Coordinates of C-alpha atoms and ligand atoms in Angstrom, one line a residue:
X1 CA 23.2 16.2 1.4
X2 CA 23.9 12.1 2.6
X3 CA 22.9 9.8 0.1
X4 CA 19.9 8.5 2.5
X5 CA 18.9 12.2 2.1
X6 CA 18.2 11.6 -1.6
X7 CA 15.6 10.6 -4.3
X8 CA 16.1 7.4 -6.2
X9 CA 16.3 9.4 -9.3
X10 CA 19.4 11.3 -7.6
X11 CA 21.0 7.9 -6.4
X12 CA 20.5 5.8 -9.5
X13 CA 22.2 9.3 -11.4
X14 CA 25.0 9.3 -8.9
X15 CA 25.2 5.5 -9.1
X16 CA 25.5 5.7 -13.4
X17 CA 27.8 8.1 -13.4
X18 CA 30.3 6.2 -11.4
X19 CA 30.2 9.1 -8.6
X20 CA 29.1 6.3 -6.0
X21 CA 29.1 2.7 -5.9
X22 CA 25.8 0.7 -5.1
X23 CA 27.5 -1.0 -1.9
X24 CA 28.2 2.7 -0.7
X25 CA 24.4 3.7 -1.7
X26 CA 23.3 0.3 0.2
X27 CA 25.8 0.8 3.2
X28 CA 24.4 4.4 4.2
X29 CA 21.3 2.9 4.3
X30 CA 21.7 0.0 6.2
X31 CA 23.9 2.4 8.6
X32 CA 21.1 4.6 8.7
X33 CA 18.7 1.9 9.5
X34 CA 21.0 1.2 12.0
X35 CA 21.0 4.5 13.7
X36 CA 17.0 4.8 13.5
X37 CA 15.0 1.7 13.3
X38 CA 14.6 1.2 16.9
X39 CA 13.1 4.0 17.5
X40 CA 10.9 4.1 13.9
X41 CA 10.3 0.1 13.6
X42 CA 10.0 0.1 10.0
X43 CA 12.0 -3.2 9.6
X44 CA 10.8 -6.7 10.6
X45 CA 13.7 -8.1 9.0
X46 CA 16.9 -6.5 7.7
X47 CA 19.2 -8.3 5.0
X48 CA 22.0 -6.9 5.2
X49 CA 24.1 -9.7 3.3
X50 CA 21.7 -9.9 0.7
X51 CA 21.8 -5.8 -0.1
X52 CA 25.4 -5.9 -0.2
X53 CA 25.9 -9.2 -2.1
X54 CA 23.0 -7.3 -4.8
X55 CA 25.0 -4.0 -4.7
X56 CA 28.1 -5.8 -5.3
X57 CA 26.4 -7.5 -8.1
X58 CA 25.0 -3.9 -9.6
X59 CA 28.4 -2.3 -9.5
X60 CA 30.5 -5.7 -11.2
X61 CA 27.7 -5.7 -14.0
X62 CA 28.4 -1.6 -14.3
X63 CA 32.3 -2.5 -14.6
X64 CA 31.9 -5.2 -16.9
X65 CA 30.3 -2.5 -19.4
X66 CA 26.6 -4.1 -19.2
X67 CA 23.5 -1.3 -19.6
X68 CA 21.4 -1.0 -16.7
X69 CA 17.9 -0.3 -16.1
X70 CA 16.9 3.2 -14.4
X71 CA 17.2 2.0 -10.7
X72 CA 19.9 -0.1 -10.8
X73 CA 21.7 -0.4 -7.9
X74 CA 18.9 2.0 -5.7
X75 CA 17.2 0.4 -2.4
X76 CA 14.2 -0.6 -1.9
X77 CA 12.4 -2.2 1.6
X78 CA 9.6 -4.8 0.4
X79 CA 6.2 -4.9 2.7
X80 CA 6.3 -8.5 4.6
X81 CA 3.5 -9.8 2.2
X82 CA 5.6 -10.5 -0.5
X83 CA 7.6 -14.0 -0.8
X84 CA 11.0 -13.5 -0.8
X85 CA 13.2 -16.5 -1.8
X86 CA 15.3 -17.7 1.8
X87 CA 14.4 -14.5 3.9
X88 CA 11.5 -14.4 6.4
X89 CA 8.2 -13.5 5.4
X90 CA 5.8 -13.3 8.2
X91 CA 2.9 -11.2 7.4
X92 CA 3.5 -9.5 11.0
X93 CA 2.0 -12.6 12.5
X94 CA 3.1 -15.2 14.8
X95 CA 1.6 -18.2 12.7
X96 CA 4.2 -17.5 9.9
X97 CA 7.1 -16.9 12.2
X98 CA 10.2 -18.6 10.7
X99 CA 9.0 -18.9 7.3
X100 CA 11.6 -19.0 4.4
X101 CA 9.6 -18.9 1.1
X102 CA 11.2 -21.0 -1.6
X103 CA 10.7 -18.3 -4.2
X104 CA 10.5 -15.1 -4.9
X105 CA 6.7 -13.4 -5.4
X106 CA 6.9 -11.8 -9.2
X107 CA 7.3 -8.1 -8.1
X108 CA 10.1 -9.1 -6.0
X109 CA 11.8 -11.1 -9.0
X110 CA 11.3 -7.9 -11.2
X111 CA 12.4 -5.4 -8.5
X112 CA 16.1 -8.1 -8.7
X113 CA 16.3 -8.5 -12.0
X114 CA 16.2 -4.4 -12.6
X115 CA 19.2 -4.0 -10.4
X116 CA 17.0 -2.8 -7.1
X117 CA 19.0 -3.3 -3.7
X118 CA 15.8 -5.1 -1.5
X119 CA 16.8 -4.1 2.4
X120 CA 14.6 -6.0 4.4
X121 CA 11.0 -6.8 4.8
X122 CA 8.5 -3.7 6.3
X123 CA 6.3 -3.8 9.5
X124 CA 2.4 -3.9 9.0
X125 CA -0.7 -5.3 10.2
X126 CA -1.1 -8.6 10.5
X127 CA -1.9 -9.9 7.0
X128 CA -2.7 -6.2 5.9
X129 CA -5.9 -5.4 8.0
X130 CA -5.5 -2.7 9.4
X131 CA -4.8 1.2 9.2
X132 CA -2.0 1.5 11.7
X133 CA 0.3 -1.1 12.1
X134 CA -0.4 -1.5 15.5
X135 CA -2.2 -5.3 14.5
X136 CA 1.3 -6.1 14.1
X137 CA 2.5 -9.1 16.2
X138 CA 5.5 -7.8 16.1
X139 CA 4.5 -4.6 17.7
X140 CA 3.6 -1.0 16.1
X141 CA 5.5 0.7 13.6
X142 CA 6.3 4.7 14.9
X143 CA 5.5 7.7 12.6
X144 CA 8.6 9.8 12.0
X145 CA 6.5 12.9 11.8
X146 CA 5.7 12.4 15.7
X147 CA 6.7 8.9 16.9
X148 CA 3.9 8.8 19.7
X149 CA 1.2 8.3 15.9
X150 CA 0.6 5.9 13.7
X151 CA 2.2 5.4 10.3
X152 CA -0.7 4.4 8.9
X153 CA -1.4 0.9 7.7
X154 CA -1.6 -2.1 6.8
X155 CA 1.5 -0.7 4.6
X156 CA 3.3 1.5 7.2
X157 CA 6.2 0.3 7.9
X158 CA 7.2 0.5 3.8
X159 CA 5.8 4.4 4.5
X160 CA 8.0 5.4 7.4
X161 CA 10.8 4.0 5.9
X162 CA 11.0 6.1 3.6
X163 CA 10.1 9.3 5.7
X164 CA 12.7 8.1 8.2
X165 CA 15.5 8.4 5.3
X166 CA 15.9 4.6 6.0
X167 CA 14.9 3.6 2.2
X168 CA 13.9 6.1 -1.3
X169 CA 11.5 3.5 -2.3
X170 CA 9.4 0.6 -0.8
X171 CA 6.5 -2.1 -2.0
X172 CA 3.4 -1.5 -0.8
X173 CA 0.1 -3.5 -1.2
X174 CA -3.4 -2.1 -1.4
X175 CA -6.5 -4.0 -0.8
X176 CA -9.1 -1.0 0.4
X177 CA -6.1 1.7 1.0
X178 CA -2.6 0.2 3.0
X179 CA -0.6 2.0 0.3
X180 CA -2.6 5.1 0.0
X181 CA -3.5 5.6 3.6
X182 CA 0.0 5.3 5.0
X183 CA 1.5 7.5 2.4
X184 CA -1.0 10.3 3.3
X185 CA -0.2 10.5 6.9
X186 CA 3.6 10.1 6.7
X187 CA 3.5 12.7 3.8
X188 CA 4.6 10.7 1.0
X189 CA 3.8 9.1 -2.3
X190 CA 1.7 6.1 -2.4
X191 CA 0.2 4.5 -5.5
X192 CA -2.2 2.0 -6.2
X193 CA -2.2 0.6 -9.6
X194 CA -5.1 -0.8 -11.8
X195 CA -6.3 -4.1 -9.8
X196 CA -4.6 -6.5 -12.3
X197 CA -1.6 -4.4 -13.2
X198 CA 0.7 -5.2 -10.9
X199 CA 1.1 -9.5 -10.6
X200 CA -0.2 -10.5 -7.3
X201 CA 1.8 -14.0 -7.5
X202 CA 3.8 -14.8 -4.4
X203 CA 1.5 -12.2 -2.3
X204 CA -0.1 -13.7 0.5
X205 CA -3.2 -13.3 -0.3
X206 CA -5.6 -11.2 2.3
X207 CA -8.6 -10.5 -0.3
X208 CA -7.5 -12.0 -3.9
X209 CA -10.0 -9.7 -5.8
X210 CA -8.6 -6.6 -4.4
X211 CA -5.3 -6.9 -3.6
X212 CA -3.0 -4.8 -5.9
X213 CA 1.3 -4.4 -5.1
X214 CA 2.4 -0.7 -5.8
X215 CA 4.9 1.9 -5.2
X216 CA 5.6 3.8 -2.0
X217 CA 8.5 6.6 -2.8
X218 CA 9.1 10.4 -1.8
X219 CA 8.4 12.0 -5.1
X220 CA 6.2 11.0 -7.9
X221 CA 8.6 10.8 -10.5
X222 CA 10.3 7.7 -8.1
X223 CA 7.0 6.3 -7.6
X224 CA 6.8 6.0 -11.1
X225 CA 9.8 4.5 -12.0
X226 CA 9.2 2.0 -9.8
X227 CA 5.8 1.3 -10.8
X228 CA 7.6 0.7 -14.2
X229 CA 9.4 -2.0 -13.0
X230 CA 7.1 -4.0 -10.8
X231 CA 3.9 -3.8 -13.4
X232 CA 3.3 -5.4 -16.1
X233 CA 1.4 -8.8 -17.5
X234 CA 2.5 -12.0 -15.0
X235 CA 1.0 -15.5 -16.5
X236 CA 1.6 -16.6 -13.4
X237 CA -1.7 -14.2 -12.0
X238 CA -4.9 -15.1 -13.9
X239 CA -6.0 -11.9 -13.0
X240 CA -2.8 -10.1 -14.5
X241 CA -3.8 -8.1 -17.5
X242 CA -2.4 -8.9 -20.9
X243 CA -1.7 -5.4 -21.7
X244 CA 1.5 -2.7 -22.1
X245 CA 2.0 -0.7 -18.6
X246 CA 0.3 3.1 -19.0
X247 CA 3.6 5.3 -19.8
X248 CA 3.3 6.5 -16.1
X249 CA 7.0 8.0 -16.1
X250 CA 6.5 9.8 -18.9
X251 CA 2.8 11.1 -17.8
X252 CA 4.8 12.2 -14.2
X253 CA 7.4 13.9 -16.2
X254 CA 5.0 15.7 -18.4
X255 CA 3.0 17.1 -14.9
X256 CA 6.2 18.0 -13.7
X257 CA 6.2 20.8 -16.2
X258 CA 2.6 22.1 -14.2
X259 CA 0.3 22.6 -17.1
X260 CA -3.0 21.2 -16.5
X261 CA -5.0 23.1 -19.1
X262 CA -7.8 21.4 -20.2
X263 CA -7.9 18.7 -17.6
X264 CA -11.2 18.2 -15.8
X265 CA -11.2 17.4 -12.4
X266 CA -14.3 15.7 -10.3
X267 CA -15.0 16.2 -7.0
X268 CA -17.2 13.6 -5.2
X269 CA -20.6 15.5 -3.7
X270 CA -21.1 12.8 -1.5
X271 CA -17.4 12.7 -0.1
X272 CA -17.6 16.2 0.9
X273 CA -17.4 16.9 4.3
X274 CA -18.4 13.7 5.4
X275 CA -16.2 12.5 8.2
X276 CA -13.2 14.5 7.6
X277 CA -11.2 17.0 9.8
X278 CA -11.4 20.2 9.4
X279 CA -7.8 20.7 8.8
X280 CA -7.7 18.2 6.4
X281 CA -11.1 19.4 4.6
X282 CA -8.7 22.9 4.2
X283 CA -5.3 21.4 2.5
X284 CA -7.3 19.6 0.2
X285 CA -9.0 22.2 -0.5
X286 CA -5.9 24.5 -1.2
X287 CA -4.7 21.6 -3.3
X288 CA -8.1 21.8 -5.7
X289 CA -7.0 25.5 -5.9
X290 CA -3.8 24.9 -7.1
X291 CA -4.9 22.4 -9.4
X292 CA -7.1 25.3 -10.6
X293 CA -4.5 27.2 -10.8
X294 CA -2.7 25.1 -13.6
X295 CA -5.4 25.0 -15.8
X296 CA -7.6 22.6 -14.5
X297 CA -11.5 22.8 -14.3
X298 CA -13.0 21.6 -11.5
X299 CA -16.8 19.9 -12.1
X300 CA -18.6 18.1 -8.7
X301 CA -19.9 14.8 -9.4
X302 CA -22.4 12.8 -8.0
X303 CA -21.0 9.1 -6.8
X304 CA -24.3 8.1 -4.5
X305 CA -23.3 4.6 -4.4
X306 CA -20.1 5.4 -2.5
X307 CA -21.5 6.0 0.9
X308 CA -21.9 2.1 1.1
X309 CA -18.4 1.5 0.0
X310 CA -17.1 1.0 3.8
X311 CA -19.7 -1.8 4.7
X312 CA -19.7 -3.6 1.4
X313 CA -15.6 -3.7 1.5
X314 CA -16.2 -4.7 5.2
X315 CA -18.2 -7.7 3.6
X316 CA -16.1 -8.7 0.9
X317 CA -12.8 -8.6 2.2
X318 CA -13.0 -10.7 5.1
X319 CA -15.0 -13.2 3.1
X320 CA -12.1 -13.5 0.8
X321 CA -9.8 -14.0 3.9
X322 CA -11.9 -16.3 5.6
X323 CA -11.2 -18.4 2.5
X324 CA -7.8 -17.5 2.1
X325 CA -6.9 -17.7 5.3
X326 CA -7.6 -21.3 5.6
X327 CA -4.5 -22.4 4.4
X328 CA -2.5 -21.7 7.3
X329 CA -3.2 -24.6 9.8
X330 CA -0.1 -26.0 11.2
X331 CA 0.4 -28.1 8.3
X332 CA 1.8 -27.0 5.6
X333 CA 3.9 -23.3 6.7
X334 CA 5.2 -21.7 10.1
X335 CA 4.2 -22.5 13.3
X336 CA 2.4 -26.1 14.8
X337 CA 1.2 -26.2 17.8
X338 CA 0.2 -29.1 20.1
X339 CA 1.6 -31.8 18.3
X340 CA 2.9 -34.1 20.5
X341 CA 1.5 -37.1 19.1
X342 CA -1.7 -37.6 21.6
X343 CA -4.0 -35.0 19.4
X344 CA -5.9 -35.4 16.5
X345 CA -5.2 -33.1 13.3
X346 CA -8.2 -30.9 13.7
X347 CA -7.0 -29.7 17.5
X348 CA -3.8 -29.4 16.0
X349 CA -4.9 -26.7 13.6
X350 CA -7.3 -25.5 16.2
X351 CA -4.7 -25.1 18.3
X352 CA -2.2 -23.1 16.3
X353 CA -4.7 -20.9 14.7
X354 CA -6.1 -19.4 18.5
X355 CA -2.7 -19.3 19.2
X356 CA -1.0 -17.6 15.7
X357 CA -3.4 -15.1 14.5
X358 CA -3.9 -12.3 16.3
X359 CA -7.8 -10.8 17.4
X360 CA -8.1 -8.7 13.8
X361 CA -7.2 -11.4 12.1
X362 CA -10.2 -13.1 13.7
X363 CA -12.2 -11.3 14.4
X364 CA -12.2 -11.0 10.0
X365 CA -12.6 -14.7 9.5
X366 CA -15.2 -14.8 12.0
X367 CA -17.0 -12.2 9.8
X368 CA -16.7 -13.6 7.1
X369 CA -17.4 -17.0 7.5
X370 CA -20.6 -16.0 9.1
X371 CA -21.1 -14.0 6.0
X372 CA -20.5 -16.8 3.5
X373 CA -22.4 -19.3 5.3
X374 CA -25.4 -20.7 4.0
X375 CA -28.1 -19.0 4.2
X376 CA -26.5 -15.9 4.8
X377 CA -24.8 -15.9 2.0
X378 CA -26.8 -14.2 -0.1
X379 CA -28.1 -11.1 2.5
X380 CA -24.3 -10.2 3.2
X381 CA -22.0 -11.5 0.7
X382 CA -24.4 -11.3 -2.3
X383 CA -25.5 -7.7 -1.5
X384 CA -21.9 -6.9 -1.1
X385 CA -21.2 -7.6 -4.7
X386 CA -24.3 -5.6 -5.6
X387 CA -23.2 -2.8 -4.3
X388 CA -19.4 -3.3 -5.8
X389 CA -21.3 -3.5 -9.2
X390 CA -23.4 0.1 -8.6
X391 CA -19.8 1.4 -7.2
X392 CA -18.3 0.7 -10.1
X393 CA -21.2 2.4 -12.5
X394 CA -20.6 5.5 -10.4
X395 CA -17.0 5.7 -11.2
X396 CA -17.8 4.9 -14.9
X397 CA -20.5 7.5 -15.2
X398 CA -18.0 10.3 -13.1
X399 CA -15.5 9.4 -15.6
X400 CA -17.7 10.5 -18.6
X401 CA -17.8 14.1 -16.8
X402 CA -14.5 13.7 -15.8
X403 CA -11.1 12.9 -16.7
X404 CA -9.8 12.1 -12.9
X405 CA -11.6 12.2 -9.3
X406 CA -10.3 14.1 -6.0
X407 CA -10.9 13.6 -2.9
X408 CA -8.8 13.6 0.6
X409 CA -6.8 10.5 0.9
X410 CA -8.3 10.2 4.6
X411 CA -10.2 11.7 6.4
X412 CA -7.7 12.3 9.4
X413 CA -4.5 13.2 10.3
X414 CA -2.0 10.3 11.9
X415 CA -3.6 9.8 15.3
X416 CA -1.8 8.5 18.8
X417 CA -0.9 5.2 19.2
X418 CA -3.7 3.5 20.8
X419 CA -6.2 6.0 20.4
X420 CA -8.5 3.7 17.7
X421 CA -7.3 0.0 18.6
X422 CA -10.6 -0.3 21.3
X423 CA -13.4 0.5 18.6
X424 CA -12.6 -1.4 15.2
X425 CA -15.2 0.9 13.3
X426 CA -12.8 4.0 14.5
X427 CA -10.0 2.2 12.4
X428 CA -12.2 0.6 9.2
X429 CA -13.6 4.9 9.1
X430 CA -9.5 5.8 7.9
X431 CA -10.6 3.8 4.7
X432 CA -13.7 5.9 3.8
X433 CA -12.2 7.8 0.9
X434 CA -10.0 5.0 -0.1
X435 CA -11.9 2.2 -0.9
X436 CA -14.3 3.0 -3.7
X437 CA -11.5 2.6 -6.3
X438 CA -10.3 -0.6 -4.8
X439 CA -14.1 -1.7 -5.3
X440 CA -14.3 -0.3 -8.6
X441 CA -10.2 -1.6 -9.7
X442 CA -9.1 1.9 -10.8
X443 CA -6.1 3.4 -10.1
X444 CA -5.4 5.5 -7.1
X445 CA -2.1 7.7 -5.7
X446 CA -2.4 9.9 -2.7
X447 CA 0.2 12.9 -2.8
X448 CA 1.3 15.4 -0.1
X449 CA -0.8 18.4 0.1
X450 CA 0.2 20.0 2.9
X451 CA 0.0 20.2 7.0
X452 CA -3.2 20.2 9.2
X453 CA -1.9 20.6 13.0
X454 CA 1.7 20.0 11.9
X455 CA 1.3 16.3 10.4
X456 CA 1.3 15.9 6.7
X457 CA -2.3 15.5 4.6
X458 CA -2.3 13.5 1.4
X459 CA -4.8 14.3 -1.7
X460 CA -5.8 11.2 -3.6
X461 CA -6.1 11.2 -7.2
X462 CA -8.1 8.3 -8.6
X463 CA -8.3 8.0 -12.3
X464 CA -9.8 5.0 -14.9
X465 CA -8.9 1.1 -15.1
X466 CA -5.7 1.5 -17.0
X467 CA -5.4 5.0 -17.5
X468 CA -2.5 4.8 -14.5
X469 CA -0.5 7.5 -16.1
X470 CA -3.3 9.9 -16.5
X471 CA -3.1 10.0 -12.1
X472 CA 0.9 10.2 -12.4
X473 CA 0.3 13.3 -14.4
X474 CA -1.9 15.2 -11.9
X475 CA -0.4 14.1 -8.9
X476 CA 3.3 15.4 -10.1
X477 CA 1.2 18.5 -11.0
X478 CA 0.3 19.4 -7.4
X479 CA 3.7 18.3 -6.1
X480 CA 5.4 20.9 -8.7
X481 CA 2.9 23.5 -7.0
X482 CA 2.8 23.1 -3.0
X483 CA 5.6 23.3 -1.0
X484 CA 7.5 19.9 -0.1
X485 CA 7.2 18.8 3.2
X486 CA 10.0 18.4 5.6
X487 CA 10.0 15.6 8.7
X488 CA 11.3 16.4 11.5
X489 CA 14.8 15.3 12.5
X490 CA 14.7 11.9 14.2
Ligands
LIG1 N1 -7.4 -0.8 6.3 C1 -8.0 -1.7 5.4 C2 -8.3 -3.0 6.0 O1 -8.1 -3.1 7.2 C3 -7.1 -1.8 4.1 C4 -6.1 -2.9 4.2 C5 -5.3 -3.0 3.0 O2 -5.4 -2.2 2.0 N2 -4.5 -4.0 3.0 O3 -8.8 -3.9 5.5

């Protein structure tokens, strides 16, 4: 098999034992990028100098005797929310075209400093709203599977990178599902970590209280090495928690082995049926059989509160980004518009917001805003927080029955390009099983289950705050027991 056609656990073996350099590993997958990535569109920005100057750097340290960490010298493609010192980060949007951070965001630092080869920066929505990638400015990301469908989003160009054999591992972020959601529909891993676990510093912030960095890979056991190396306490993040990372390789290791006995799994009465495909509704179903099979028990569970999650997360997150958001206005990053000298500041920044964000981007400050305002503040905003608060009881009252929750990772298969853009409920509905556990700050991983009309279907596996490995565990349980899934050939 080519090296693009392998796991970063097989690369970073290879790479050890002196079988391949990490400029050769980095090479075939910039060649392969090469080859692919116009038709795919996974890439906003390729580094190529930068890969090969890191490889070169992985393989002199090898030389010169040093010990390195597990991935040393494997690729990685970041999403385009993360700072990266000197190389473009846009968010997918026109307003921070041509901006060159001056640092590196604290995953980023920690992917470099264990030896990782970053590749470029990854497609997605515009500032990470979305579920498609098509609310990039930069134009939609293609799904291998079937490169007339979505990828999934906000995170899908980091997804179809890695099912297009263009990367073994990518960043994701996750504010109500862009890891999860595009890992499900392009058949691969995605994990969200415990809100807090992973350091959001240097991530452009869409929704600060919810935004969590993760790992997108195609096997657990990759996913969890790489959550390994991106998580841990940042003083940088005063959300970051002061506490060890949950020994998720070992957990994904340990469910490698498929023994589940005495494991409890929930399923959530009020997720059942509600909104999903039938096809999808059937593999996940197959999935809680298999668990079965390994010794799990399965117990239902009643979560009533989550049936509000989609319009309180449709609340809260675009009040966040109507604040956060605020920052961009001609000033102080990317693009200025109208400044000729005969304007005043205020139509400056007018100006080069209506002309730099795109209409999702708006159309969730507009929301929120109006939501925040006084006077509305507390009917929409407040309320929203209420029902975050009742959200979260549910999960902590499930997880006295339970020791982990399932549930489809979404409720539909990756749909055309196009076919959802006209009605933005149709997109926020690919979050309904997602978001609770971005509410509630658990972690989350969605895992390929099998096909529904030939397109992959992901089961998600949510889990406590903190007990990260405990999802790891299950997740590389049902990957030991269902049969991997192959993408077509591009
Ligand atoms: N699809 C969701 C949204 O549009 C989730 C985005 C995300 O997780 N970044 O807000």
């Amino acid at each position: 098999m080519s090296l693009t056609g392998k796991t970063a656990v097989e690369l970073a073996g290879l790479i050890a034992a002196g079988e391949v350099s990490a400029v050769e590993v980095a090479q075939a997958h910039l060649d392969r990028i090469a080859a692919v990535d116009q038709r795919v569109h996974a890439f906003l920005h390729v580094d190529t100098d930068g890969a090969l100057a890191a490889a070169a750097a992985v393989d002199a340290r090898r030389a010169a005797g040093e010990e390195l960490g597990p991935l040393a010298g494997v690729p990685v493609a970041v999403k385009d929310v993360l700072a990266t010192k000197g190389v473009p980060t846009t968010c997918a949007s026109k307003i921070l075209e041509g901006w060159r951070p001056p640092y590196d965001a604290t995953v980023v630092q920690r992917l470099r400093d264990a030896g990782l080869v970053i590749l470029g920066k990854t497609n997605m929505d515009e500032f990470a709203m979305g579920s498609s990638t098509e609310y990039s400015a930069y134009g939609p990301t293609y799904n291998p599977w079937d490169l007339t469908r979505i990828p999934g989003g906000s995170g899908g160009g980091s997804a179809a990178s890695l099912v297009a054999y263009e990367a073994p591992l990518a960043i994701g972020t996750d504010t109500g599902g862009s890891i999860r959601q595009p890992g499900a529909v392009t058949g691969t891993v995605g994990a969200k970590p415990t809100y807090g676990g992973t350091s959001r510093y240097g991530l452009v912030a869409f929704s600060s209280s919810l935004d969590t960095p993760g790992p997108c890979a195609r096997t657990v056991l990759d996913a969890a090495l790489l959550h390994q190396v991106i998580a841990g306490h940042d003083p940088r993040d005063s959300t970051s928690i002061p506490a060890p990372v949950p020994p998720v390789v070992q957990a994904a290791r340990q469910g490698a082995t498929g023994d589940l006995a005495g494991l409890r799994i929930g399923l959530v009465r009020e997720f059942a049926g509600e909104g999903a495909e039938p096809g999808v509704l059937a593999s996940v179903r197959e999935a809680v059989e298999a668990l079965v099979k390994l010794g799990a028990e399965v117990v239902e569970v009643s979560c009533p509160h989550f049936t509000y999650a989609l319009p309180a997360y449709y609340l809260i997150a675009p009040s966040e980004c109507s604040s956060n958001l605020a920052r961009f206005d001609g000033v102080r990053y990317g693009l200025r518009v109208g400044d000729d000298g005969s304007r005043a500041l205020e139509e400056v920044m007018s100006l080069t917001r209506e002309a730099g964000f795109g209409p999702e981007v708006k159309r969730r400050i507009i929301i929120g805003t109006y939501a925040l305002s006084s006077g509305y503040y507390d009917a929409y905003y407040g309320q929203a927080q209420k029902v975050r608060t009742l959200i979260t009881r549910d999960f902590t009252a499930a997880f006295e029955q339970v020791d982990v929750l399932v549930a489809p990772t979404t409720p539909f298969v990756a749909f055309p390009i196009g076919s959802r853009t006209s009605d933005p409920y149709q997109m926020y509905l690919a979050d309904l099983y997602t978001i609770p556990s971005n509410l509630y700050g658990g972690p989350a991983i969605s895992v390929p289950c099998g096909l529904s009309e030939g397109l992959p279907v992901g089961l998600q596996v949510m889990a406590p705050t903190l007990a990260d490995d405990r999802m790891y565990r299950v997740a590389a349980a049902l990957e030991s027991a269902v049969p991997a899934l192959t993408p077509p050939d591009l």
